Tab-separated table of C-alpha atoms and ligand atoms in Angstrom:
chain	number	residue	atom	x	y	z
A	1	MET	CA	0.000	0.000	0.000
A	2	ALA	CA	2.886	2.377	0.675
A	3	ASP	CA	3.933	2.280	-2.980
A	4	LEU	CA	0.417	2.976	-4.133
A	5	ARG	CA	0.184	5.913	-1.767
A	6	GLU	CA	3.408	7.368	-3.149
A	7	LEU	CA	2.138	6.954	-6.677
A	8	TYR	CA	-1.098	8.718	-5.744
A	9	GLN	CA	0.861	11.580	-4.180
A	10	GLU	CA	2.964	11.904	-7.304
A	11	VAL	CA	-0.127	12.161	-9.504
A	12	ILE	CA	-1.622	14.826	-7.229
A	13	LEU	CA	1.604	16.852	-7.132
A	14	GLU	CA	2.020	16.608	-10.884
A	15	HIS	CA	-1.512	17.926	-11.492
A	16	SER	CA	-1.079	20.733	-8.958
A	17	LYS	CA	2.127	21.868	-10.687
A	18	ALA	CA	0.758	21.592	-14.208
A	19	PRO	CA	-3.038	21.814	-13.934
A	20	ARG	CA	-5.019	20.764	-17.004
A	21	ASN	CA	-7.663	23.025	-18.558
A	22	TYR	CA	-6.310	25.917	-16.491
A	23	ARG	CA	-7.636	28.941	-18.350
A	24	GLU	CA	-10.617	31.209	-18.640
A	25	LEU	CA	-13.195	29.836	-21.053
A	26	ALA	CA	-14.301	32.658	-23.330
A	27	THR	CA	-17.240	30.635	-24.644
A	28	ALA	CA	-18.500	29.639	-21.182
A	29	SER	CA	-22.273	29.361	-20.853
A	30	HIS	CA	-22.048	28.721	-17.102
A	31	ARG	CA	-19.592	29.647	-14.407
A	32	ALA	CA	-19.344	29.591	-10.631
A	33	GLU	CA	-16.827	30.464	-7.977
A	34	GLY	CA	-15.876	28.206	-5.118
A	35	TYR	CA	-14.223	29.399	-1.931
A	36	ASN	CA	-12.898	27.367	0.955
A	37	PRO	CA	-12.142	29.829	3.776
A	38	LEU	CA	-10.627	27.087	5.904
A	39	CYS	CA	-7.670	26.732	3.550
A	40	GLY	CA	-7.963	29.797	1.307
A	41	ASP	CA	-8.688	27.823	-1.874
A	42	HIS	CA	-10.518	29.977	-4.405
A	43	PHE	CA	-11.422	28.865	-7.918
A	44	THR	CA	-13.722	29.808	-10.757
A	45	VAL	CA	-15.055	26.935	-12.839
A	46	TYR	CA	-16.157	27.672	-16.412
A	47	LEU	CA	-18.478	25.443	-18.386
A	48	SER	CA	-19.643	25.343	-21.939
A	49	VAL	CA	-22.841	23.304	-21.922
A	50	GLU	CA	-24.523	22.295	-25.152
A	51	GLY	CA	-27.858	20.568	-24.832
A	52	ASP	CA	-27.274	18.292	-21.915
A	53	SER	CA	-23.565	17.703	-22.287
A	54	ILE	CA	-20.501	19.455	-20.967
A	55	ARG	CA	-18.730	20.362	-24.149
A	56	ASP	CA	-15.854	22.147	-22.482
A	57	ILE	CA	-14.728	22.956	-18.955
A	58	SER	CA	-11.892	24.922	-17.432
A	59	PHE	CA	-10.905	26.577	-14.182
A	60	GLN	CA	-8.740	29.322	-12.770
A	61	GLY	CA	-7.737	30.496	-9.334
A	62	PHE	CA	-5.451	29.448	-6.546
A	63	GLY	CA	-5.327	26.981	-3.731
A	64	CYS	CA	-3.403	24.163	-2.110
A	65	ALA	CA	-2.030	21.195	-4.050
A	66	ILE	CA	-5.051	19.004	-3.292
A	67	SER	CA	-7.648	21.561	-4.350
A	68	LYS	CA	-5.791	22.419	-7.532
A	69	ALA	CA	-5.091	18.814	-8.503
A	70	SER	CA	-8.704	17.922	-7.785
A	71	ALA	CA	-9.980	20.768	-9.996
A	72	SER	CA	-7.558	19.741	-12.742
A	73	MET	CA	-8.594	16.092	-12.682
A	74	MET	CA	-12.258	17.002	-12.392
A	75	THR	CA	-12.102	18.970	-15.639
A	76	GLN	CA	-10.579	15.942	-17.376
A	77	SER	CA	-13.159	13.599	-15.893
A	78	VAL	CA	-16.350	15.462	-16.755
A	79	LYS	CA	-15.457	16.866	-20.163
A	80	GLY	CA	-17.829	15.352	-22.711
A	81	LYS	CA	-20.121	13.916	-20.046
A	82	THR	CA	-23.775	14.771	-19.521
A	83	ARG	CA	-24.793	16.850	-16.517
A	84	ALA	CA	-26.351	13.777	-14.899
A	85	GLU	CA	-23.147	11.783	-15.375
A	86	ALA	CA	-21.126	14.624	-13.842
A	87	GLU	CA	-23.454	14.749	-10.819
A	88	THR	CA	-23.150	10.983	-10.364
A	89	LEU	CA	-19.376	11.262	-10.514
A	90	PHE	CA	-19.444	14.058	-7.908
A	91	ASP	CA	-21.573	11.880	-5.642
A	92	ARG	CA	-19.099	8.979	-5.948
A	93	PHE	CA	-16.103	11.259	-5.516
A	94	HIS	CA	-17.645	12.774	-2.383
A	95	LYS	CA	-18.184	9.290	-0.985
A	96	LEU	CA	-14.577	8.380	-1.812
A	97	VAL	CA	-13.001	11.334	-0.001
A	98	THR	CA	-15.282	10.932	3.018
A	99	GLY	CA	-14.471	7.221	3.254
A	100	GLN	CA	-17.965	6.029	2.341
A	101	LEU	CA	-17.180	4.299	-0.933
A	102	ALA	CA	-16.505	0.569	-0.739
A	103	ASN	CA	-12.998	-0.367	-1.926
A	104	GLY	CA	-14.439	-2.538	-4.690
A	105	ARG	CA	-16.189	0.474	-6.226
A	106	ARG	CA	-13.139	2.710	-6.546
A	107	ALA	CA	-12.563	1.570	-10.127
A	108	GLU	CA	-15.747	3.430	-11.089
A	109	LEU	CA	-13.860	6.639	-10.419
A	110	GLY	CA	-10.930	5.879	-12.690
A	111	LYS	CA	-7.999	8.224	-12.102
A	112	LEU	CA	-9.938	10.132	-9.436
A	113	ALA	CA	-9.271	7.215	-7.083
A	114	VAL	CA	-5.909	8.871	-6.306
A	115	PHE	CA	-7.822	11.036	-3.833
A	116	SER	CA	-8.836	8.093	-1.641
A	117	GLY	CA	-6.181	9.054	0.946
A	118	VAL	CA	-8.028	12.316	1.623
A	119	SER	CA	-10.551	10.366	3.719
A	120	GLU	CA	-7.855	10.085	6.398
A	121	PHE	CA	-7.655	13.879	6.626
A	122	PRO	CA	-11.171	15.262	7.168
A	123	VAL	CA	-9.965	18.882	7.001
A	124	ARG	CA	-8.792	18.215	3.429
A	125	VAL	CA	-12.186	16.982	2.220
A	126	LYS	CA	-13.249	20.566	1.544
A	127	CYS	CA	-10.106	21.171	-0.506
A	128	ALA	CA	-10.745	18.054	-2.590
A	129	THR	CA	-14.437	18.776	-3.224
A	130	LEU	CA	-14.293	22.566	-3.734
A	131	ALA	CA	-14.112	22.526	-7.530
A	132	TRP	CA	-16.882	19.913	-7.629
A	133	HIS	CA	-19.144	22.136	-5.530
A	134	ALA	CA	-18.416	24.988	-7.940
A	135	LEU	CA	-19.182	22.704	-10.896
A	136	HIS	CA	-22.482	21.737	-9.275
A	137	ALA	CA	-23.360	25.404	-8.670
A	138	ALA	CA	-22.421	26.317	-12.241
A	139	MET	CA	-24.661	23.596	-13.656
A	140	GLN	CA	-27.500	24.854	-11.445
A	141	GLY	CA	-26.962	28.302	-12.921
A	142	LYS	CA	-26.163	29.870	-9.561
A	143	GLN	CA	-24.131	33.022	-9.811
A	144	GLU	CA	-23.053	33.511	-6.223
A	145	THR	CA	-19.828	32.145	-4.804
A	146	VAL	CA	-20.257	28.770	-3.161
A	147	SER	CA	-18.487	28.511	0.136
A	148	THR	CA	-17.635	25.245	1.823
A	149	GLU	CA	-18.533	26.811	5.182
B	1	LIG	ZN1	-6.934	23.486	0.373
């Protein structure tokens, strides 16, 4: 397990140093800000929704390695998915980082399973889920900043 944990940490660090889809999306149809006052993480998530599917997604802002890596991997995971699929993924991801997802179901999350270790650090759950909360708010068409508090 120690090796796996190191691998997971490497993936998270790599994404936090070189986040994917890190830009403002000029064609965004939806956007929302997420703020985690506990850690200072603050991101804006941009979405381009066409019909029912997320055609493009990006984010910008600043935060700790976990929040940034999570936002980066989230954008990769939900791009091209329908809103319902994205919500299902958020639900599973939330269960993973709060330790409520059975080990046998981690495969359903694909690469996002690297965040399983977060469940051992409850204070980090808000860092890991911040971008997802912003994504959820953006899809709901809410304009105000979502705070994890
Ligand atoms: Zn954080």
